[in-house]
PDB file of C-alpha atoms in Angstrom:
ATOM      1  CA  UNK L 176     -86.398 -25.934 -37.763  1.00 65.00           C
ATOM      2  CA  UNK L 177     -90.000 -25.172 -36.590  1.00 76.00           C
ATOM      3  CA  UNK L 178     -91.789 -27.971 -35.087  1.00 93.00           C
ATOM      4  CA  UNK L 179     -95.430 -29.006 -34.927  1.00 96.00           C
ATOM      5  CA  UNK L 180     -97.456 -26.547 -34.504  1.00 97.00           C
ATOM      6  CA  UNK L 181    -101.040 -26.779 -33.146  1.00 97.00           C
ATOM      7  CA  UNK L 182    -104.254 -23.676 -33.170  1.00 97.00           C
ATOM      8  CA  UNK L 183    -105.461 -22.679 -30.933  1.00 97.00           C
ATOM      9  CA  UNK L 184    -104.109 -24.010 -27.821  1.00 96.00           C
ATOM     10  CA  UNK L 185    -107.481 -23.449 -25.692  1.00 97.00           C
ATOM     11  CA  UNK L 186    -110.849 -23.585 -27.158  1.00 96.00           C
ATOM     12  CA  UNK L 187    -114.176 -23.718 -24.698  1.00 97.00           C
ATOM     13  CA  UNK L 188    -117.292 -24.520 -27.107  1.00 97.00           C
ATOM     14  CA  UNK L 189    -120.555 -25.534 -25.804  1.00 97.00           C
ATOM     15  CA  UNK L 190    -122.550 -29.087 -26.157  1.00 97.00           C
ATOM     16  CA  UNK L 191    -123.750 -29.540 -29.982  1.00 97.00           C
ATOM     17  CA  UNK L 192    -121.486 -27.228 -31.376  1.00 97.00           C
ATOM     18  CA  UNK L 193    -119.018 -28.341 -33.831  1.00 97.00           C
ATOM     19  CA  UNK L 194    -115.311 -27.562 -33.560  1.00 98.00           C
ATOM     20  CA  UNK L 195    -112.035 -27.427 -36.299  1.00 98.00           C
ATOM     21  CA  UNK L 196    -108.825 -27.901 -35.112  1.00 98.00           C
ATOM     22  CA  UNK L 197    -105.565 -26.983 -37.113  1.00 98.00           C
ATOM     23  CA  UNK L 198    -102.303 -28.707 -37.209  1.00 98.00           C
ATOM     24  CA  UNK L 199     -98.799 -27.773 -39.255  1.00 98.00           C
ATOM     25  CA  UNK L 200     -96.050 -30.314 -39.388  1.00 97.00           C
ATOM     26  CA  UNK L 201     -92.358 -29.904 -39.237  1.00 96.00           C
ATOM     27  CA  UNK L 202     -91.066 -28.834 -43.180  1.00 95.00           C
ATOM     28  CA  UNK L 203     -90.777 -32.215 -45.341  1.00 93.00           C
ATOM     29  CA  UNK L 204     -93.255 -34.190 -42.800  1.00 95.00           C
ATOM     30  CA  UNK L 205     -96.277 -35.786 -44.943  1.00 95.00           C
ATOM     31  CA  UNK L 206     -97.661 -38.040 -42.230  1.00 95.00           C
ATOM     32  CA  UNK L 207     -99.720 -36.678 -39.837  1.00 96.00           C
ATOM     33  CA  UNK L 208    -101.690 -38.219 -37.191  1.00 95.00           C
ATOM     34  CA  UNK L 209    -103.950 -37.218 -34.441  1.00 97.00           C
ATOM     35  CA  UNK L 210    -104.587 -38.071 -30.845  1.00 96.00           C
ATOM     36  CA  UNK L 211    -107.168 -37.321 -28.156  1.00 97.00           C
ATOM     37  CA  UNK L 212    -105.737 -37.806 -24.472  1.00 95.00           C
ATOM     38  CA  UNK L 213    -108.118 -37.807 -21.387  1.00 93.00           C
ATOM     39  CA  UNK L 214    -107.192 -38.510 -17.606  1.00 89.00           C
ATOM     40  CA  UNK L 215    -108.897 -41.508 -18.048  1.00 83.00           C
ATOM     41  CA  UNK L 216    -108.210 -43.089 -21.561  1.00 86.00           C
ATOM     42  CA  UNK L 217    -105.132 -41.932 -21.982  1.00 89.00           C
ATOM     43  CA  UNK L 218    -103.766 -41.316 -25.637  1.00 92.00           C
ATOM     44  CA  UNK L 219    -106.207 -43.094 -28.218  1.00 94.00           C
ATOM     45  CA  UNK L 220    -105.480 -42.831 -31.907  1.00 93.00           C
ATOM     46  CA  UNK L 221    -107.864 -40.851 -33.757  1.00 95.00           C
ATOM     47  CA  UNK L 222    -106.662 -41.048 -37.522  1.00 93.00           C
ATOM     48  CA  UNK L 223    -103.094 -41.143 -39.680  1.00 94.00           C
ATOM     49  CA  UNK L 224    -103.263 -39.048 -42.752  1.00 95.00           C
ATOM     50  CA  UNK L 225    -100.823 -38.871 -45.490  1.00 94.00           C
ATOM     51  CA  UNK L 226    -100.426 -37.165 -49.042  1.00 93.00           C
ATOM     52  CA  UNK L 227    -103.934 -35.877 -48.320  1.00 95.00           C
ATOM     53  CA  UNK L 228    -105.470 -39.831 -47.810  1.00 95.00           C
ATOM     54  CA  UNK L 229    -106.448 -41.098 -44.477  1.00 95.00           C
ATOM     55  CA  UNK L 230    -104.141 -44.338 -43.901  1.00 92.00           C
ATOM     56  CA  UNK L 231    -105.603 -45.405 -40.904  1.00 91.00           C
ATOM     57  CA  UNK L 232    -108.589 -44.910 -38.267  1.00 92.00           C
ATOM     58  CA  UNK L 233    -109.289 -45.478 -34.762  1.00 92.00           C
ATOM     59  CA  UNK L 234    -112.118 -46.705 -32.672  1.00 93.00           C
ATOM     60  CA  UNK L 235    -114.284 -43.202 -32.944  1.00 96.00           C
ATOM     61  CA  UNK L 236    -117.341 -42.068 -33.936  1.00 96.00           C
ATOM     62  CA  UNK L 237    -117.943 -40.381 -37.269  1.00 96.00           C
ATOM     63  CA  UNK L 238    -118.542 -37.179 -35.401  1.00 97.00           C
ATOM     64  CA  UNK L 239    -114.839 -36.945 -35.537  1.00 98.00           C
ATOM     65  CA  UNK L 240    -113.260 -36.020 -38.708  1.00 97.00           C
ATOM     66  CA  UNK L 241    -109.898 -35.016 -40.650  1.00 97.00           C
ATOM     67  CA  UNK L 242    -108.909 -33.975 -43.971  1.00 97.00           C
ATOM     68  CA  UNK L 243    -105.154 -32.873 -44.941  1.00 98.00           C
ATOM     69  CA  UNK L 244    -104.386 -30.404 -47.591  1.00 97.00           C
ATOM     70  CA  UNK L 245    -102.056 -30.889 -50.169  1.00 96.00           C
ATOM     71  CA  UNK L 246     -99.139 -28.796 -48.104  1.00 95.00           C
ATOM     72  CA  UNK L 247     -99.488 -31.650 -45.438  1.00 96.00           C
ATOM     73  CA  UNK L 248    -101.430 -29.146 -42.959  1.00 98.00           C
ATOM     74  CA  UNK L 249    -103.916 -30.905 -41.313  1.00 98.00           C
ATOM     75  CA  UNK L 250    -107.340 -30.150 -39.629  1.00 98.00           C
ATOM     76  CA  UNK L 251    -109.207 -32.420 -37.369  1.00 98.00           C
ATOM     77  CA  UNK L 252    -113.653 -31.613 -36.980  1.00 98.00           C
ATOM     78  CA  UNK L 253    -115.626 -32.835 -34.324  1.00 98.00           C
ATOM     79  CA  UNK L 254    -119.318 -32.413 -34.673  1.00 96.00           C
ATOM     80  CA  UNK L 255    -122.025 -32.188 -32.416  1.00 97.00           C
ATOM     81  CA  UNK L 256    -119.504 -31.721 -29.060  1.00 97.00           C
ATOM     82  CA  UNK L 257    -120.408 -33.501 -26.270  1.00 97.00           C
ATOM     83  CA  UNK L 258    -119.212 -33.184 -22.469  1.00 96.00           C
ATOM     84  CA  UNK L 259    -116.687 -36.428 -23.308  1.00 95.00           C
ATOM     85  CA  UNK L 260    -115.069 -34.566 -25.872  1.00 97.00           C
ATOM     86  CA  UNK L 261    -113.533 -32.388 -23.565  1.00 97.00           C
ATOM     87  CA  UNK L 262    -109.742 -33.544 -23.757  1.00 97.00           C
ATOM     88  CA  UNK L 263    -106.333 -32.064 -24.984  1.00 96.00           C
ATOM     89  CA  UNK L 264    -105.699 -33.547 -28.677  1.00 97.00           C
ATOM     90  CA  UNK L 265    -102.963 -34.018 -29.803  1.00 96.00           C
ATOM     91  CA  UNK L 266    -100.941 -33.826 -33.223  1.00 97.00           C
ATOM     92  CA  UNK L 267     -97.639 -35.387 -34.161  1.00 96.00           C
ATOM     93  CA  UNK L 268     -96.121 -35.574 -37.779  1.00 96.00           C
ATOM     94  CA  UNK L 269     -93.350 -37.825 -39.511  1.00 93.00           C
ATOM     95  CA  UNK L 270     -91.572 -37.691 -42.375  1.00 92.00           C
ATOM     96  CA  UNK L 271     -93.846 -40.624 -44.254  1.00 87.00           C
ATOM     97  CA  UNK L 272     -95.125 -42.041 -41.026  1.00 84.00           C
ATOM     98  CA  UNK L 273     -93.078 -45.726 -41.445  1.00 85.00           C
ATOM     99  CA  UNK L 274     -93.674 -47.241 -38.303  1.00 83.00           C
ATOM    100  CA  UNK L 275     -90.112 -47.428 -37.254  1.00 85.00           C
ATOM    101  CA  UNK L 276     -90.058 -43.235 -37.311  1.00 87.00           C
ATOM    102  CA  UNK L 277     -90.784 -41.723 -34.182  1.00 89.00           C
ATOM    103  CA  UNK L 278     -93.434 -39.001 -34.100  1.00 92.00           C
ATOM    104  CA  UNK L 279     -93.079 -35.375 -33.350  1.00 95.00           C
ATOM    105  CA  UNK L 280     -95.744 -33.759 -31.182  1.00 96.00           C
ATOM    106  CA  UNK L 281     -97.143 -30.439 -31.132  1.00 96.00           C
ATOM    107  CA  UNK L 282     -98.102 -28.954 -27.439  1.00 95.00           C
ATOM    108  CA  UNK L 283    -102.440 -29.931 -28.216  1.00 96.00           C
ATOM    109  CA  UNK L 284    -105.264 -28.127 -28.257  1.00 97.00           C
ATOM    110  CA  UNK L 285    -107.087 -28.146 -25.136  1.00 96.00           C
ATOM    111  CA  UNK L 286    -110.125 -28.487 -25.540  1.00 97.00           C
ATOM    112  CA  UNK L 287    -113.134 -27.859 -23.323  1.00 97.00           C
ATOM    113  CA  UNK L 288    -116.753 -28.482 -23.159  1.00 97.00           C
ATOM    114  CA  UNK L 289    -119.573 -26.580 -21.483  1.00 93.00           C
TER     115      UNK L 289
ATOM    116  CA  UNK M 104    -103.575 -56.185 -32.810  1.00 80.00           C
ATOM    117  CA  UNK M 105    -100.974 -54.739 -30.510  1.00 84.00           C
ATOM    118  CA  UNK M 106    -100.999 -53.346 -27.384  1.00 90.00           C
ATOM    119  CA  UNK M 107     -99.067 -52.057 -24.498  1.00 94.00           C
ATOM    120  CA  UNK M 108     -99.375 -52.007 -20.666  1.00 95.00           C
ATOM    121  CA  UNK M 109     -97.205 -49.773 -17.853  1.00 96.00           C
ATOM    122  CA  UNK M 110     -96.872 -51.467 -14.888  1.00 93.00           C
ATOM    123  CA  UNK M 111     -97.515 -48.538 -12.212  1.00 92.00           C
ATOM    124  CA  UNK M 112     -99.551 -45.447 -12.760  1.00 93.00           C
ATOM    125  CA  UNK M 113     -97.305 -43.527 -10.529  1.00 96.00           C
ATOM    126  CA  UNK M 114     -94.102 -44.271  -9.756  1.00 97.00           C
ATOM    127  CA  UNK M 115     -92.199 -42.253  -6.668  1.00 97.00           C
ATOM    128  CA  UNK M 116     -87.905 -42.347  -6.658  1.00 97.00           C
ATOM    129  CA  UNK M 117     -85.638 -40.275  -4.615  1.00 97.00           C
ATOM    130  CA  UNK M 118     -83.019 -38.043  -6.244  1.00 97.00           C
ATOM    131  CA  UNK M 119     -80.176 -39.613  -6.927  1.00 97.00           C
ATOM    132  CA  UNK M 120     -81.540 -42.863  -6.628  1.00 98.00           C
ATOM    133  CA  UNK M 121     -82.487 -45.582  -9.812  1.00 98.00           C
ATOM    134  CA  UNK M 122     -85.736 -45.148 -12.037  1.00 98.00           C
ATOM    135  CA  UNK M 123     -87.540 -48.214 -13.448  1.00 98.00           C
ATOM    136  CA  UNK M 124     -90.470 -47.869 -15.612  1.00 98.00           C
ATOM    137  CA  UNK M 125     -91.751 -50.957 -16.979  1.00 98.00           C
ATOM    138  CA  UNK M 126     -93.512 -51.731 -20.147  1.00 97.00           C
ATOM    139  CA  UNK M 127     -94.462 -54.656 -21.393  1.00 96.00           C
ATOM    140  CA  UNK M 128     -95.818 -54.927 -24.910  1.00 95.00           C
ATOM    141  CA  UNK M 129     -98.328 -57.536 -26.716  1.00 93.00           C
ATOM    142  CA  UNK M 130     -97.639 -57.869 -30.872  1.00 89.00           C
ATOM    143  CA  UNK M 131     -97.950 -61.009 -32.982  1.00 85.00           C
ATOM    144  CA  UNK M 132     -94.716 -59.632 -35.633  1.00 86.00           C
ATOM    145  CA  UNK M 133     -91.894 -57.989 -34.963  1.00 86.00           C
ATOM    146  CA  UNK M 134     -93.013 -54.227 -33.040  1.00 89.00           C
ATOM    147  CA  UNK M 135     -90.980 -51.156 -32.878  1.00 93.00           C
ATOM    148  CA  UNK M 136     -91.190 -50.038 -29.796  1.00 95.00           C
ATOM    149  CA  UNK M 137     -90.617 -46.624 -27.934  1.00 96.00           C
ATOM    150  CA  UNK M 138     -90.328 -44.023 -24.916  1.00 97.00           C
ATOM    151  CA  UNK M 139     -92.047 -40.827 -24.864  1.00 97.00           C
ATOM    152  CA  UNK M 140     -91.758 -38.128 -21.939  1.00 97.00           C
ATOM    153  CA  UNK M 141     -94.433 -35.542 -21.586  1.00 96.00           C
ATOM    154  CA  UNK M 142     -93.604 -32.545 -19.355  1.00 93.00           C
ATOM    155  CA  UNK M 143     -96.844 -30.300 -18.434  1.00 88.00           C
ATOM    156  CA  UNK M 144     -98.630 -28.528 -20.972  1.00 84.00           C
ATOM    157  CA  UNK M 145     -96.579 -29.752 -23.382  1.00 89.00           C
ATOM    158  CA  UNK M 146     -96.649 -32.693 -26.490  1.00 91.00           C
ATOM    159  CA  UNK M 147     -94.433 -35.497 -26.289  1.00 94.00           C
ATOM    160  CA  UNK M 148     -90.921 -35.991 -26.615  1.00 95.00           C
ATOM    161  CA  UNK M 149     -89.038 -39.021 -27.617  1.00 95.00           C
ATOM    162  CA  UNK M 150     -86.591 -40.616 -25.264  1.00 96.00           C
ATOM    163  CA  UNK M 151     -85.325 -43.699 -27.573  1.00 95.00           C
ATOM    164  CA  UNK M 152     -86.607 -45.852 -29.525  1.00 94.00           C
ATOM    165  CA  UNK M 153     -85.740 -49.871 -30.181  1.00 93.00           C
ATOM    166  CA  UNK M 154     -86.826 -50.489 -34.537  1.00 86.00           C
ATOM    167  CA  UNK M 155     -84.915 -54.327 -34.527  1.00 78.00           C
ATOM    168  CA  UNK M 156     -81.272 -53.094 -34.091  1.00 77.00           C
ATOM    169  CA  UNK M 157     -79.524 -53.638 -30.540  1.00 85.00           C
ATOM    170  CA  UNK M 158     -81.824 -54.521 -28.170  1.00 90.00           C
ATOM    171  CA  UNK M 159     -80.245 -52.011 -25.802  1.00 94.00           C
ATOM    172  CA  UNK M 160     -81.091 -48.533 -27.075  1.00 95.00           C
ATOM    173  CA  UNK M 161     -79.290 -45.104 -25.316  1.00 95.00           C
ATOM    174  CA  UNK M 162     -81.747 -42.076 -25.276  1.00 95.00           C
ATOM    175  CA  UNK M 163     -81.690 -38.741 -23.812  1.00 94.00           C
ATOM    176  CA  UNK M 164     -81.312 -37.337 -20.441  1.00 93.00           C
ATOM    177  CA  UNK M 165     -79.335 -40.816 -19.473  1.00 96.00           C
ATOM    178  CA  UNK M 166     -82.222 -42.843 -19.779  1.00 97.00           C
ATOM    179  CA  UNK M 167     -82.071 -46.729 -21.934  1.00 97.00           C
ATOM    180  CA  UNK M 168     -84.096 -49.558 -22.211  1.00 97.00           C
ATOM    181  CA  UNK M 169     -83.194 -52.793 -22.980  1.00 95.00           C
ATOM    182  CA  UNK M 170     -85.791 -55.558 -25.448  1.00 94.00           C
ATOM    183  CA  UNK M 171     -86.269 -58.523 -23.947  1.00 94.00           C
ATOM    184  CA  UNK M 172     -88.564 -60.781 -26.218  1.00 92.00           C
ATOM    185  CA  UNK M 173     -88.612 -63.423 -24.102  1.00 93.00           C
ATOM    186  CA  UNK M 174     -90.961 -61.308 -21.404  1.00 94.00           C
ATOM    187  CA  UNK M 175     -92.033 -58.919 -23.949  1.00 94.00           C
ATOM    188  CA  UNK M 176     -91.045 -56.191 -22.015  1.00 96.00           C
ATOM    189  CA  UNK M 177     -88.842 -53.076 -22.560  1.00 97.00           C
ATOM    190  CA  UNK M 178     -88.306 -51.130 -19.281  1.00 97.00           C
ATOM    191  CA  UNK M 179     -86.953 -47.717 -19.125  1.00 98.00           C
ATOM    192  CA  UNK M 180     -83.684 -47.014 -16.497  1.00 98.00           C
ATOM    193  CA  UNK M 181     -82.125 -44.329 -15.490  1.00 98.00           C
ATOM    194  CA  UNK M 182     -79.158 -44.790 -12.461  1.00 97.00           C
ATOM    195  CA  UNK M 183     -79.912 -41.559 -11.557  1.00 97.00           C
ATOM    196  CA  UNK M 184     -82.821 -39.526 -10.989  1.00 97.00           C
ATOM    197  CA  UNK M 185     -82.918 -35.780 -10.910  1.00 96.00           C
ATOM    198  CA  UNK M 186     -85.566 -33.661 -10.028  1.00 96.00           C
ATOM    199  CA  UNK M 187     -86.200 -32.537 -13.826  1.00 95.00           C
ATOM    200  CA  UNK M 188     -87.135 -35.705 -14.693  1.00 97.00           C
ATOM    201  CA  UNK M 189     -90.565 -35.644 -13.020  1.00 97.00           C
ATOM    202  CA  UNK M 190     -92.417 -36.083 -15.488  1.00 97.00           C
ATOM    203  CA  UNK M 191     -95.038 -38.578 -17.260  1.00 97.00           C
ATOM    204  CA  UNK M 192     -93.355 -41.622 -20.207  1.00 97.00           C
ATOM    205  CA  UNK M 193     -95.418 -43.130 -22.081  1.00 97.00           C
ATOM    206  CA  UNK M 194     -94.164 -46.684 -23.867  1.00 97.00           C
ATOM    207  CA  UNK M 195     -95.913 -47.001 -27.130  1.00 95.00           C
ATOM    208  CA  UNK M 196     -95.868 -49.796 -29.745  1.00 93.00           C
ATOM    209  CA  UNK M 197     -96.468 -49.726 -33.828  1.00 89.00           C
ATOM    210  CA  UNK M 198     -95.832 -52.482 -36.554  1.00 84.00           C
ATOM    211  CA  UNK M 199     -94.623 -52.444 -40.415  1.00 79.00           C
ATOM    212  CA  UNK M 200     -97.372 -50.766 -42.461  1.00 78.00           C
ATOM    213  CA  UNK M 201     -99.813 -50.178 -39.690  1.00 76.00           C
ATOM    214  CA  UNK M 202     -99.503 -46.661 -39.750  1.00 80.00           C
ATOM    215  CA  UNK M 203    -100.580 -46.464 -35.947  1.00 85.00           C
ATOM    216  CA  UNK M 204     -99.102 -46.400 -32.683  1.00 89.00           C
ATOM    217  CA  UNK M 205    -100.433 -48.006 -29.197  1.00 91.00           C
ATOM    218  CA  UNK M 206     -99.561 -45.616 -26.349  1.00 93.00           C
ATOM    219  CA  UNK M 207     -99.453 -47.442 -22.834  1.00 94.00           C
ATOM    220  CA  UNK M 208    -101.620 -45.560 -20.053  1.00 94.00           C
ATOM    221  CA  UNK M 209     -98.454 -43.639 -18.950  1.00 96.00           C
ATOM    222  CA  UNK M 210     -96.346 -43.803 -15.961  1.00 97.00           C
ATOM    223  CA  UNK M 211     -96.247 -40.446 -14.026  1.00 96.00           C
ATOM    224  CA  UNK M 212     -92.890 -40.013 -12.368  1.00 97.00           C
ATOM    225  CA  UNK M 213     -92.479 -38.231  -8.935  1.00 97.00           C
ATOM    226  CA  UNK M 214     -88.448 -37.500  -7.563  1.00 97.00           C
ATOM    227  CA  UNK M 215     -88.279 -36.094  -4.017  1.00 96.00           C
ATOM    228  CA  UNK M 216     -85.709 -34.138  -3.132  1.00 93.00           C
TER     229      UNK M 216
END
């Protein structure tokens, strides 16, 4: 069974630039959720999407958006980069995303700003 | 609102010897509660997870942790360490119908040889 799978693994954009990350969950998983981890933060939650509706948000700015398509893919935007948003994010899917499942990660998309 | 806190950022063991990771976790209703492991360049990996049944839960590699709501804690153990488990666990936290889980700051594991 394929797992989560995350594209690309390594992006370098510059500041103002916008950026679209991809994520595929493991077959059967609707829930998807995303995560940004930094050195310093750690892992904050970014959003929880499932059957193409966003459940659940975190504390981020609106520069940082998701969507999920109606084969549970999902695809996080951030607009604008800035130097901050240099961090590896993270994607982890469940089968409905009940909070007694545990979450399956992908390996992230690290991402880097100029 | 929940949260979670790891007592230690780093936490140094000798092969062979016991690891301890402690986690203590903050929720007002009943939290599931569980242990990641995240090996470089990689995602994260469950190690067990405690969702109300016994409150000591067996995960993999030899590692458990035991719920104790009395000191809202659940610790991670292992009686002995091997070098492959130097790594960084993360204890995280999520409640019925929140669709969310709290990940502690992570504990990064060293074991000397």
């Amino acid at each position: 069974k394929a797992g989560v799978t995350q594209t690309p693994r390594y992006l370098i954009k510059t500041r103002g630039q916008q950026v679209t990350l991809s994520c595929s969950p493991i077959s059967g998983h609707r829930s998807v959720s995303w995560y940004q981890q930094t050195p310093g933060q750690g892992l904050q939650f970014l959003f929880e999407y499932f059957s193409e509706t966003q459940r659940n948000k975190g504390n981020f700015p609106g520069r940082f958006s998701g969507r999920q398509f109606s084969n549970s893919r999902s695809e996080m935007n951030v607009s604008t980069l800035e130097l901050g948003d240099s961090a590896l994010y993270l994607c982890a899917s469940s089968r409905t995303g009940d909070s007694n499942q545990p979450q399956h990660f992908g390996d992230g998309t690290r991402l880097s700003i100029l | 609102a929940q949260s979670v806190t790891q007592l230690g950022s780093h936490v140094s063991v000798s092969e062979g010897a016991l690891v301890l990771l402690r986690c203590n976790y903050s929720s007002s209703v009943p939290p599931y509660l569980f242990w990641y492991v995240q090996y470089p360049n990689q995602g994260l990996q469950l190690l067990l997870k405690y969702t109300s049944a016994a409150t000591l839960v067996k995960g993999i590699n030899g590692f458990e942790a035991e719920f104790k709501k009395s000191e809202t804690s659940f610790h991670l153990t292992k009686p002995s360490a091997h070098m492959s488990d130097a790594a960084e666990y993360f204890c995280a936290v999520s409640v019925a119908g929140g669709f969310k889980t709290i990940f502690g700051a992570g504990t990064r594991l060293f074991v000397k040889a």
